[in-house]
CSV table of C-alpha atoms in Angstrom, one decimal:
chain,number,residue,atom,x,y,z
A,1,MET,CA,93.7,175.5,144.6
A,2,ARG,CA,93.5,174.3,141.0
A,3,ILE,CA,91.4,171.6,139.0
A,4,ILE,CA,92.1,170.7,135.6
A,5,LEU,CA,90.1,168.7,132.9
A,6,GLY,CA,92.0,167.3,130.4
A,7,GLN,CA,90.9,164.8,128.2
A,8,VAL,CA,88.5,167.1,130.1
A,9,PHE,CA,90.8,168.8,132.0
A,10,LEU,CA,90.4,171.2,135.4
A,11,THR,CA,92.6,172.2,137.9
A,12,ILE,CA,92.4,174.2,141.5
A,13,GLY,CA,95.1,175.8,143.0
A,14,THR,CA,95.4,178.0,146.2
A,15,THR,CA,98.6,179.4,147.9
A,16,GLY,CA,99.6,179.5,151.7
A,17,THR,CA,102.1,179.7,154.1
A,18,HIS,CA,104.2,177.7,156.8
A,19,GLU,CA,101.3,178.4,159.2
A,20,ARG,CA,98.7,177.5,157.0
A,21,PRO,CA,100.5,175.8,153.9
A,22,ALA,CA,99.1,175.1,151.6
A,23,THR,CA,98.7,171.7,151.0
A,24,ASP,CA,95.9,171.8,153.5
A,25,LEU,CA,94.0,171.5,150.1
A,26,GLY,CA,94.6,167.7,150.0
A,27,PHE,CA,92.9,167.3,153.4
A,28,LEU,CA,89.9,169.2,151.8
A,29,LEU,CA,89.7,167.3,148.5
A,30,HIS,CA,90.5,164.1,150.9
A,31,LYS,CA,93.3,162.9,148.3
A,32,HIS,CA,97.0,163.2,149.3
A,33,PRO,CA,98.9,165.1,146.7
A,34,ASP,CA,101.7,162.6,147.6
A,35,ARG,CA,99.8,160.6,145.2
A,36,ALA,CA,97.6,159.8,141.6
A,37,GLN,CA,94.3,158.6,142.1
A,38,THR,CA,92.5,157.0,139.6
A,39,PHE,CA,88.6,156.1,139.9
A,40,SER,CA,86.6,154.8,137.2
A,41,THR,CA,82.8,156.0,136.7
A,42,SER,CA,80.1,155.2,134.1
A,43,HIS,CA,81.3,156.8,131.2
A,44,GLY,CA,85.5,156.7,131.6
A,45,THR,CA,88.6,157.3,134.1
A,46,ALA,CA,89.2,160.0,136.2
A,47,HIS,CA,92.6,160.9,137.5
A,48,VAL,CA,93.3,163.1,140.8
A,49,PHE,CA,97.0,164.7,140.9
A,50,TYR,CA,98.9,167.5,142.1
A,51,PRO,CA,100.9,169.5,139.6
A,52,GLU,CA,102.4,171.0,142.5
A,53,ALA,CA,102.0,170.5,146.4
A,54,SER,CA,104.3,173.3,148.7
A,55,ALA,CA,104.1,175.3,151.7
A,56,GLU,CA,103.4,178.6,149.0
A,57,ARG,CA,101.5,177.1,146.1
A,58,CYS,CA,99.5,173.4,145.8
A,59,THR,CA,97.7,173.0,142.6
A,60,ALA,CA,95.2,169.2,142.2
A,61,ALA,CA,94.5,168.7,138.9
A,62,LEU,CA,91.5,166.5,137.5
A,63,LEU,CA,91.4,164.4,134.7
A,64,LEU,CA,89.0,162.9,133.1
A,65,GLU,CA,89.1,159.9,130.2
A,66,VAL,CA,86.1,159.9,128.3
A,67,ASP,CA,85.5,156.5,126.9
A,68,PRO,CA,83.0,157.4,123.8
A,69,VAL,CA,81.4,153.9,123.8
A,70,ALA,CA,80.9,153.5,126.6
A,71,LEU,CA,78.9,157.1,126.8
A,72,VAL,CA,76.8,156.0,123.9
A,73,ARG,CA,76.0,152.4,125.2
A,74,ARG,CA,75.2,154.2,128.8
A,75,GLY,CA,73.0,156.6,126.8
A,76,LYS,CA,71.2,154.4,124.7
A,77,GLY,CA,71.9,156.1,121.7
A,78,LYS,CA,70.5,159.8,123.6
A,79,GLY,CA,71.6,163.3,122.9
A,80,ARG,CA,70.2,166.8,124.9
A,81,GLY,CA,67.3,166.1,126.9
A,82,GLY,CA,67.1,162.3,125.9
A,83,ALA,CA,67.0,163.1,121.9
A,84,PRO,CA,68.2,160.5,119.3
A,85,ASP,CA,71.6,161.6,118.0
A,86,ALA,CA,72.2,161.8,114.6
A,87,ALA,CA,74.4,157.9,114.3
A,88,LEU,CA,77.9,159.5,113.7
A,89,ALA,CA,77.4,163.0,116.4
A,90,GLN,CA,77.0,159.6,119.0
A,91,TYR,CA,80.8,158.9,118.6
A,92,VAL,CA,82.5,161.8,116.8
A,93,ASN,CA,81.5,164.9,119.6
A,94,ASP,CA,83.3,166.7,121.8
A,95,ARG,CA,82.8,164.8,124.9
A,96,PRO,CA,86.2,163.7,125.7
A,97,TYR,CA,88.0,167.1,125.2
A,98,ALA,CA,85.6,169.6,126.4
A,99,ALA,CA,83.8,170.7,129.6
A,100,SER,CA,80.5,169.3,130.4
A,101,SER,CA,77.8,167.5,132.2
A,102,LEU,CA,80.4,164.5,132.3
A,103,LEU,CA,83.0,166.6,134.4
A,104,SER,CA,80.6,167.6,136.5
A,105,VAL,CA,79.4,164.2,137.5
A,106,ALA,CA,83.0,163.5,137.9
A,107,ILE,CA,83.2,166.1,140.7
A,108,ALA,CA,80.2,165.3,142.3
A,109,ALA,CA,82.1,161.5,142.1
A,110,VAL,CA,85.5,162.1,142.9
A,111,PHE,CA,85.5,165.3,145.2
A,112,LYS,CA,82.2,164.4,146.9
A,113,SER,CA,82.7,165.5,150.2
A,114,ALA,CA,84.6,169.1,149.1
A,115,LEU,CA,81.3,169.0,147.4
A,116,GLY,CA,79.3,169.1,150.7
A,117,GLY,CA,81.6,171.5,152.4
A,118,VAL,CA,82.8,168.1,154.8
A,119,CYS,CA,86.3,167.6,155.9
A,120,ARG,CA,86.5,166.6,159.4
A,121,ALA,CA,90.7,166.8,159.8
A,122,MET,CA,90.2,170.0,159.4
A,123,PRO,CA,86.4,171.0,160.2
A,124,GLU,CA,87.2,175.1,160.1
A,125,ARG,CA,89.4,174.9,156.7
A,126,ALA,CA,86.4,174.1,154.9
A,127,THR,CA,84.4,176.4,156.4
A,128,SER,CA,86.7,179.3,155.6
A,129,SER,CA,87.4,181.6,152.2
A,130,LEU,CA,90.3,180.0,150.5
A,131,PRO,CA,92.6,182.4,147.5
A,132,LEU,CA,91.4,180.1,144.7
A,133,ARG,CA,92.3,179.8,141.1
A,134,ILE,CA,90.5,177.5,139.0
A,135,GLU,CA,91.2,177.4,135.3
A,136,VAL,CA,89.0,174.8,132.4
A,137,PRO,CA,91.1,175.6,128.9
A,138,ALA,CA,88.2,173.9,127.3
A,139,LEU,CA,85.1,175.1,128.2
A,140,PRO,CA,81.8,175.5,125.7
A,141,ALA,CA,80.0,178.3,125.7
A,142,ARG,CA,76.5,178.4,124.0
A,143,GLY,CA,76.2,182.3,124.5
A,144,GLY,CA,79.5,183.1,124.3
A,145,VAL,CA,81.9,185.5,126.6
A,146,GLU,CA,79.4,187.7,127.5
A,147,LEU,CA,77.5,184.7,129.1
A,148,VAL,CA,80.5,182.9,131.0
A,149,HIS,CA,81.4,186.6,132.7
A,150,ARG,CA,77.5,187.0,133.0
A,151,LEU,CA,77.4,183.8,134.9
A,152,PHE,CA,80.7,183.4,137.0
A,153,ALA,CA,80.7,187.7,137.6
A,154,PRO,CA,78.1,187.9,140.6
A,155,LEU,CA,79.5,184.9,142.3
A,156,GLY,CA,82.1,186.8,144.2
A,157,TRP,CA,85.1,186.4,142.3
A,158,GLU,CA,87.1,189.0,142.4
A,159,ARG,CA,88.9,188.1,138.6
A,160,VAL,CA,86.7,186.0,135.6
A,161,GLU,CA,89.0,185.9,132.5
A,162,VAL,CA,87.4,184.2,129.9
A,163,THR,CA,88.9,184.0,126.5
A,164,ALA,CA,87.3,183.0,123.3
A,165,VAL,CA,89.4,180.2,122.1
A,166,PRO,CA,90.1,180.1,117.7
A,167,LEU,CA,88.9,178.0,115.4
A,168,ASP,CA,92.2,177.6,114.0
A,169,GLU,CA,95.2,179.7,115.1
A,170,LYS,CA,96.9,179.8,111.3
A,171,PHE,CA,93.5,181.3,110.5
A,172,PRO,CA,92.1,184.0,112.0
A,173,ALA,CA,90.0,184.9,109.8
A,174,TRP,CA,87.8,181.9,110.8
A,175,GLY,CA,86.7,183.5,114.2
A,176,ASP,CA,86.4,181.9,117.3
A,177,SER,CA,84.7,178.2,118.1
A,178,ARG,CA,82.0,178.3,121.1
A,179,TYR,CA,85.1,177.0,123.0
A,180,VAL,CA,86.4,179.6,125.8
A,181,ARG,CA,89.3,179.0,128.5
A,182,LEU,CA,87.7,180.4,131.7
A,183,VAL,CA,90.5,181.5,134.3
A,184,LEU,CA,88.4,182.1,138.2
A,185,GLU,CA,90.6,184.2,140.6
A,186,GLY,CA,89.2,184.8,144.4
A,187,GLU,CA,88.6,184.4,148.3
A,188,LEU,CA,85.7,181.4,148.5
A,189,ARG,CA,85.3,178.1,150.0
A,190,LEU,CA,85.9,175.3,148.1
A,191,ALA,CA,83.1,173.8,148.1
A,192,GLU,CA,81.1,177.5,146.8
A,193,ALA,CA,83.6,177.0,144.0
A,194,LEU,CA,82.9,173.2,143.2
A,195,ARG,CA,79.0,173.4,143.7
A,196,GLN,CA,79.1,176.6,140.8
A,197,LEU,CA,80.9,174.5,138.4
A,198,TYR,CA,78.5,171.6,139.1
A,199,VAL,CA,75.2,173.8,137.7
A,200,LEU,CA,77.3,175.7,135.5
A,201,LEU,CA,79.2,173.6,133.4
A,202,PRO,CA,76.9,172.1,131.7
A,203,VAL,CA,74.5,175.7,131.7
A,204,LEU,CA,77.6,177.0,129.5
A,205,ASP,CA,77.4,173.9,127.5
A,206,ASP,CA,73.5,174.1,127.4
A,207,ALA,CA,72.9,170.5,127.1
A,208,LYS,CA,73.6,167.4,129.6
A,209,HIS,CA,74.9,163.4,128.3
A,210,TYR,CA,72.0,161.9,130.1
A,211,TRP,CA,68.9,161.8,130.5
A,212,VAL,CA,67.0,164.9,133.2
A,213,ALA,CA,65.2,163.0,135.8
A,214,PRO,CA,62.9,164.8,138.5
A,215,ASP,CA,65.7,164.0,140.9
A,216,GLU,CA,67.4,166.6,139.0
A,217,VAL,CA,65.3,169.6,141.1
A,218,ASP,CA,67.1,168.4,143.9
A,219,LYS,CA,70.4,168.2,142.7
A,220,LEU,CA,69.9,171.8,141.5
A,221,LEU,CA,68.6,172.8,144.5
A,222,ARG,CA,71.3,171.7,146.9
A,223,ALA,CA,74.1,173.1,144.4
A,224,GLY,CA,72.6,175.6,144.2
A,225,GLU,CA,72.3,176.6,148.0
A,226,GLY,CA,73.3,180.0,148.9
A,227,TRP,CA,74.3,181.3,145.6
A,228,LEU,CA,71.4,180.4,142.7
A,229,ALA,CA,68.1,181.7,144.0
A,230,ASP,CA,69.8,185.4,144.5
A,231,HIS,CA,71.4,184.8,140.7
A,232,PRO,CA,70.4,187.7,138.2
A,233,GLU,CA,70.2,184.9,135.9
A,234,ARG,CA,68.5,181.9,138.0
A,235,PRO,CA,65.9,181.4,134.9
A,236,LEU,CA,68.4,180.8,132.5
A,237,ILE,CA,70.6,178.9,134.5
A,238,THR,CA,67.4,176.2,135.9
A,239,ARG,CA,65.9,176.2,132.7
A,240,ARG,CA,69.4,175.2,130.8
A,241,TYR,CA,70.5,172.4,133.6
A,242,LEU,CA,67.1,171.2,133.8
A,243,SER,CA,67.4,171.0,129.9
A,244,HIS,CA,64.7,172.8,129.2
A,245,ARG,CA,61.7,170.5,130.4
A,246,TRP,CA,59.1,173.5,131.5
A,247,GLY,CA,57.4,171.0,134.2
A,248,LEU,CA,61.1,170.7,136.2
A,249,THR,CA,61.8,173.7,135.8
A,250,ARG,CA,58.8,175.4,137.7
A,251,GLN,CA,59.4,173.1,139.9
A,252,ALA,CA,63.0,174.6,140.5
A,253,ASP,CA,61.0,178.1,140.2
A,254,GLN,CA,59.1,177.0,142.9
A,255,ALA,CA,61.5,176.2,145.2
A,256,LEU,CA,63.7,179.3,144.8
A,257,GLU,CA,61.8,181.0,145.3
A,258,LEU,CA,60.5,180.2,149.0
A,259,VAL,CA,64.7,180.2,149.5
A,260,ARG,CA,64.3,183.6,148.5
A,261,LEU,CA,61.9,184.2,151.4
A,262,ALA,CA,63.9,182.2,153.6
A,263,GLU,CA,67.0,183.6,153.1
A,264,SER,CA,65.8,187.5,152.9
A,265,ASP,CA,65.7,189.4,156.3
A,266,ASP,CA,62.2,189.3,158.3
A,267,LEU,CA,62.7,193.2,157.0
A,268,ASP,CA,59.0,194.6,156.5
A,269,VAL,CA,57.6,197.3,158.2
A,270,ASP,CA,58.6,195.8,161.8
A,271,SER,CA,61.7,197.0,160.9
A,272,VAL,CA,60.5,200.3,160.1
A,273,ASP,CA,58.3,200.4,163.1
A,274,ASN,CA,61.4,199.7,165.1
A,275,ALA,CA,63.7,202.6,163.5
A,276,VAL,CA,60.7,205.4,164.2
A,277,ASP,CA,60.9,203.9,167.7
A,278,GLU,CA,64.4,204.5,168.2
A,279,SER,CA,64.2,207.3,167.3
A,280,THR,CA,61.5,208.6,170.0
A,281,ASP,CA,62.9,210.2,172.7
A,282,THR,CA,59.9,208.5,175.2
A,283,GLU,CA,61.2,206.4,177.4
A,284,GLU,CA,58.6,203.6,176.8
A,285,LYS,CA,58.8,201.9,173.2
A,286,PRO,CA,55.4,200.5,171.3
A,287,VAL,CA,55.4,196.7,171.5
A,288,PRO,CA,57.2,195.8,168.1
A,289,LEU,CA,54.5,194.2,165.8
A,290,ALA,CA,56.4,190.5,165.2
A,291,GLU,CA,56.2,190.2,169.3
A,292,HIS,CA,52.2,190.9,168.7
A,293,ARG,CA,52.3,188.4,166.2
A,294,ARG,CA,54.0,185.9,168.0
A,295,THR,CA,52.3,186.3,171.4
A,296,ALA,CA,48.7,185.4,169.0
A,297,ILE,CA,49.8,182.5,167.5
A,298,LEU,CA,50.3,181.0,170.8
A,299,ASP,CA,47.8,182.6,172.6
A,300,ALA,CA,45.6,180.5,169.4
A,301,LEU,CA,47.7,177.6,169.6
A,302,ARG,CA,46.8,177.6,173.1
A,303,ALA,CA,43.2,178.1,172.7
A,304,ALA,CA,43.0,175.0,170.2
A,305,GLY,CA,44.5,173.0,172.6
A,306,ALA,CA,47.2,172.0,170.7
A,307,SER,CA,50.2,170.4,171.5
A,308,ARG,CA,51.7,169.4,168.2
A,309,VAL,CA,52.8,172.1,166.2
A,310,LEU,CA,54.3,172.5,162.9
A,311,ASP,CA,55.7,175.9,162.1
A,312,LEU,CA,55.9,176.3,158.8
A,313,GLY,CA,58.4,178.2,156.6
A,314,CYS,CA,60.5,179.0,160.3
A,315,GLY,CA,63.0,180.9,159.1
A,316,GLN,CA,65.4,181.8,162.2
A,317,GLY,CA,63.6,179.6,164.2
A,318,GLN,CA,61.6,182.7,166.5
A,319,LEU,CA,58.6,181.2,166.2
A,320,VAL,CA,60.2,178.0,167.4
A,321,GLN,CA,61.8,180.0,169.9
A,322,ALA,CA,58.9,180.6,171.6
A,323,LEU,CA,57.1,177.7,171.8
A,324,LEU,CA,59.3,175.7,173.4
A,325,LYS,CA,59.1,178.4,176.4
A,326,ASP,CA,55.9,176.7,176.7
A,327,VAL,CA,56.1,173.2,178.2
A,328,ARG,CA,52.5,172.3,176.9
A,329,PHE,CA,53.9,172.0,173.0
A,330,THR,CA,55.3,168.9,173.6
A,331,GLU,CA,56.6,168.6,170.1
A,332,ILE,CA,57.6,171.5,167.9
A,333,VAL,CA,58.5,170.6,163.9
A,334,GLY,CA,60.0,174.0,162.0
A,335,VAL,CA,60.4,173.7,158.7
A,336,ASP,CA,61.8,175.6,155.8
A,337,VAL,CA,63.7,175.0,152.6
A,338,SER,CA,66.2,176.8,153.2
A,339,MET,CA,69.3,175.6,154.4
A,340,ARG,CA,71.3,178.4,156.0
A,341,ALA,CA,67.8,179.3,157.6
A,342,LEU,CA,68.0,176.0,159.6
A,343,THR,CA,71.4,176.3,159.9
A,344,ILE,CA,70.8,179.8,161.4
A,345,ALA,CA,68.2,178.5,163.5
A,346,SER,CA,70.0,175.4,165.3
A,347,ARG,CA,72.3,177.8,166.1
A,348,ARG,CA,69.6,180.6,167.3
A,349,LEU,CA,68.1,177.7,169.8
A,350,LYS,CA,71.3,176.0,170.6
A,351,LEU,CA,70.2,172.6,169.8
A,352,ASP,CA,74.3,171.4,170.1
A,353,ARG,CA,74.0,172.4,173.8
A,354,MET,CA,70.3,171.8,174.2
A,355,GLY,CA,69.1,169.4,177.3
A,356,GLU,CA,67.7,165.8,176.0
A,357,ARG,CA,64.5,166.4,177.0
A,358,GLN,CA,64.2,169.5,175.7
A,359,ALA,CA,65.8,168.5,172.1
A,360,ASP,CA,63.6,165.5,172.2
A,361,ARG,CA,60.6,168.5,172.0
A,362,VAL,CA,62.1,169.5,168.6
A,363,THR,CA,62.7,169.0,165.0
A,364,LEU,CA,63.8,171.8,162.0
A,365,ARG,CA,63.7,170.1,158.9
A,366,GLN,CA,64.1,170.6,155.3
A,367,GLY,CA,61.4,170.9,152.6
A,368,SER,CA,59.3,172.8,150.9
A,369,LEU,CA,55.7,174.3,151.3
A,370,THR,CA,54.5,173.8,147.6
A,371,TYR,CA,55.2,169.4,147.7
A,372,THR,CA,53.0,167.5,149.5
A,373,ASP,CA,54.9,165.6,152.7
A,374,LYS,CA,53.3,162.7,154.5
A,375,ARG,CA,55.5,163.3,157.6
A,376,LEU,CA,53.6,166.6,158.1
A,377,ALA,CA,49.9,164.9,158.8
A,378,GLY,CA,48.6,164.2,162.0
A,379,TYR,CA,49.6,167.3,163.5
A,380,ASP,CA,47.6,169.2,165.7
A,381,ALA,CA,48.1,172.5,164.2
A,382,ALA,CA,50.3,174.5,161.6
A,383,VAL,CA,51.6,178.0,161.8
A,384,LEU,CA,52.4,179.8,158.3
A,385,SER,CA,53.6,183.9,159.6
A,386,GLU,CA,54.2,186.1,157.4
A,387,VAL,CA,54.5,183.0,154.2
A,388,ILE,CA,51.7,183.5,151.8
A,389,GLU,CA,52.2,187.1,150.5
A,390,HIS,CA,56.0,185.5,149.4
A,391,LEU,CA,54.3,183.2,146.7
A,392,ASP,CA,53.7,184.6,143.1
A,393,LEU,CA,49.4,183.9,143.5
A,394,PRO,CA,49.5,181.5,140.2
A,395,ARG,CA,51.8,179.6,143.4
A,396,LEU,CA,49.3,179.9,146.7
A,397,PRO,CA,46.7,176.8,145.2
A,398,ALA,CA,49.8,174.4,145.8
A,399,LEU,CA,50.7,175.4,149.2
A,400,GLU,CA,46.8,175.8,150.1
A,401,TYR,CA,46.8,171.9,148.8
A,402,ALA,CA,49.8,170.9,150.4
A,403,VAL,CA,48.8,172.3,154.0
A,404,PHE,CA,44.7,172.4,154.4
A,405,GLY,CA,44.9,169.3,151.5
A,406,ALA,CA,47.1,166.6,152.4
A,407,ALA,CA,48.9,167.6,155.8
A,408,ARG,CA,45.5,168.1,157.5
A,409,PRO,CA,46.0,169.9,160.7
A,410,GLY,CA,43.3,170.4,163.3
A,411,THR,CA,44.4,173.9,163.3
A,412,VAL,CA,45.8,176.5,161.2
A,413,LEU,CA,47.4,179.4,161.5
A,414,VAL,CA,48.3,182.3,158.9
A,415,THR,CA,49.0,185.5,159.2
A,416,THR,CA,49.5,188.1,156.3
A,417,PRO,CA,50.1,192.2,156.5
A,418,ASN,CA,47.1,194.1,156.1
A,419,VAL,CA,48.0,195.9,152.8
A,420,GLU,CA,44.9,199.2,153.8
A,421,TYR,CA,47.2,199.9,157.0
A,422,ASN,CA,50.7,200.8,155.0
A,423,VAL,CA,49.3,204.9,155.0
A,424,ARG,CA,49.6,204.4,158.7
A,425,TRP,CA,53.7,204.0,158.0
A,426,GLU,CA,54.6,207.1,158.2
A,427,THR,CA,58.5,205.4,156.6
A,428,LEU,CA,57.0,203.5,153.8
A,429,PRO,CA,56.6,205.0,150.5
A,430,ALA,CA,52.6,205.7,148.9
A,431,GLY,CA,52.6,202.8,146.9
A,432,HIS,CA,55.3,200.4,148.3
A,433,VAL,CA,54.7,196.7,150.1
A,434,ARG,CA,56.1,195.8,153.6
A,435,HIS,CA,59.2,194.1,152.1
A,436,GLY,CA,60.7,194.0,148.5
A,437,ASP,CA,60.0,190.6,148.4
A,438,HIS,CA,56.4,190.6,148.9
A,439,ARG,CA,54.7,189.5,145.6
A,440,PHE,CA,50.9,190.8,147.1
A,441,GLU,CA,49.6,192.2,150.4
A,442,TRP,CA,45.6,192.1,150.4
A,443,THR,CA,43.1,194.3,152.3
A,444,ARG,CA,41.0,192.4,155.1
A,445,ALA,CA,38.5,192.2,152.6
A,446,GLU,CA,40.7,190.3,150.0
A,447,PHE,CA,42.8,187.9,152.6
A,448,ARG,CA,38.2,186.7,154.5
A,449,ASP,CA,37.2,185.8,150.5
A,450,TRP,CA,40.5,183.8,150.0
A,451,ALA,CA,40.1,182.0,153.6
A,452,GLU,CA,36.9,181.5,153.4
A,453,GLN,CA,36.9,179.8,149.7
A,454,VAL,CA,40.3,177.6,151.4
A,455,ALA,CA,38.0,176.6,154.2
A,456,GLU,CA,35.1,175.5,152.6
A,457,ARG,CA,37.0,173.7,150.1
A,458,HIS,CA,38.6,171.9,152.8
A,459,GLY,CA,36.3,171.3,155.7
A,460,TYR,CA,37.5,174.2,157.8
A,461,THR,CA,35.9,177.0,159.8
A,462,VAL,CA,37.8,180.4,160.1
A,463,ARG,CA,37.7,183.1,162.2
A,464,TYR,CA,39.7,186.3,162.7
A,465,VAL,CA,41.8,187.9,164.6
A,466,PRO,CA,43.6,191.3,164.8
A,467,VAL,CA,46.8,191.4,165.4
A,468,GLY,CA,48.6,194.9,166.8
A,469,PRO,CA,46.9,197.9,167.8
A,470,GLU,CA,44.0,198.5,165.4
A,471,ASP,CA,43.1,201.7,163.8
A,472,PRO,CA,39.2,202.4,163.7
A,473,GLU,CA,39.5,203.8,159.9
A,474,VAL,CA,41.9,201.0,158.2
A,475,GLY,CA,42.3,198.3,160.7
A,476,PRO,CA,45.2,196.2,161.8
A,477,PRO,CA,48.6,195.8,161.2
A,478,THR,CA,48.8,192.7,160.5
A,479,GLN,CA,45.4,190.7,160.1
A,480,LEU,CA,45.2,186.6,161.4
A,481,ALA,CA,43.0,183.8,160.2
A,482,VAL,CA,42.3,180.9,162.3
A,483,PHE,CA,41.0,177.7,160.4
A,484,THR,CA,39.9,174.9,162.4
A,485,ARG,CA,39.0,171.5,160.7
A,486,THR,CA,35.4,170.5,161.5
A,487,THR,CA,34.6,167.2,163.2
A,488,GLU,CA,32.6,166.4,160.2
A,489,THR,CA,35.3,166.3,158.0
A,490,ALA,CA,37.3,165.3,160.2
A,491,GLY,CA,35.4,161.8,160.8
A,492,LYS,CA,35.2,161.7,157.4
A,493,THR,CA,39.1,161.4,156.6
A,494,GLU,CA,39.4,159.1,159.4
A,495,THR,CA,37.2,157.1,157.9
A,496,LYS,CA,38.9,157.1,154.5
A,497,GLU,CA,42.0,156.3,156.5
A,498,ALA,CA,41.1,153.5,157.8
A,499,GLU,CA,39.6,152.5,154.3
A,500,ALA,CA,42.8,152.4,153.0
A,501,ALA,CA,44.6,150.8,155.2
């Protein structure tokens, strides 16, 4: 598969066999190989055509003809991040000739379905890796050849070829320009490759042709799903993609940290404990800590009389699955920032094969726990199981307000590791946290101090429940806080809501 940028030009090429012809690329891109197609954009005209289309090789080309006058009028004379351009620079620039955010917008408009990984005609091909070759002949690269390698090399490409374009081939002494020719080869899903280009083209240019609004954060999170959260250059990518707007960059970083939390397997001390258990010769193995934790949560929810429950940071759906087994929980909502985790949870729960009555009880919803969400208000209980320790401490107040201040469920359950117990794990090195993604682990006193302050600020009472075998010296391996909203506070809140209505 191949994409060409010309006036701004990009080519995507693939190879195939007679059994799986390369021309399947036409289905994936939703553009027929036998026709040249034209699309109007806000800044010019996009053309899609196929320089070659056979069973063995197929190449798709995207050619974007930029109208400099339309670009100036639509941008209202603004340059990077909305800053005013010099009068001449508005009309004389590299936008009609080099890959930039203009091409990213064209990719999103022309290949919208392919970008989303949607292909009804060949769904299995859309979810499979293809041998791809992508070429961008003129790519601005503020940071040079080395930065291009740093951005694309960690993304699974077998070959990342970056060639600097000289200022003038006739005068090599003049040196290289800031433009490069980029060739990517490897086996990736088409949607993954397009999303990478969508994000990284404007990052390398370090400029956008339009004002960067808050919705750009959501665009970045959607396009970066599955690869951005763990990218070694993530801070640079988010900063440049969001035009160095500090507030938006911070929002994106917070959301991506939660993605790291959701997508990291739950390999904390539970896995260490299980590894020790498997090596023992005793027939009866200890109950895993994760099971102790779920049992304690279920007991607390039943004691609270909760029927409508939020699982905040539901991950791969283990607790949701346990809640579904008890008919007293009539509505269960799992919330997670990662679509990948929610997809795994959906498969675990077999939602596509679940009966209608059972399916009506459960909802999986994408959302960030550090942002308020009106859809989460009015529930009997919310669970934050092994979540808070994955956040940087300065971000805890945002989560606290979103849950206790905005959603305000009647009961909130919070579990977190007890760091004092770590000395009892023989396989855990001294001074190490239980999971590589943990930002902190609290002592019992530290956890209680935080919980008491949260309860006081938001009108809750709090009690504590040990989870797992309790050691007389260092306490239990997991600590659970049960927050209960006070009747007085609940009444005041309902009165305010009624008055507002």
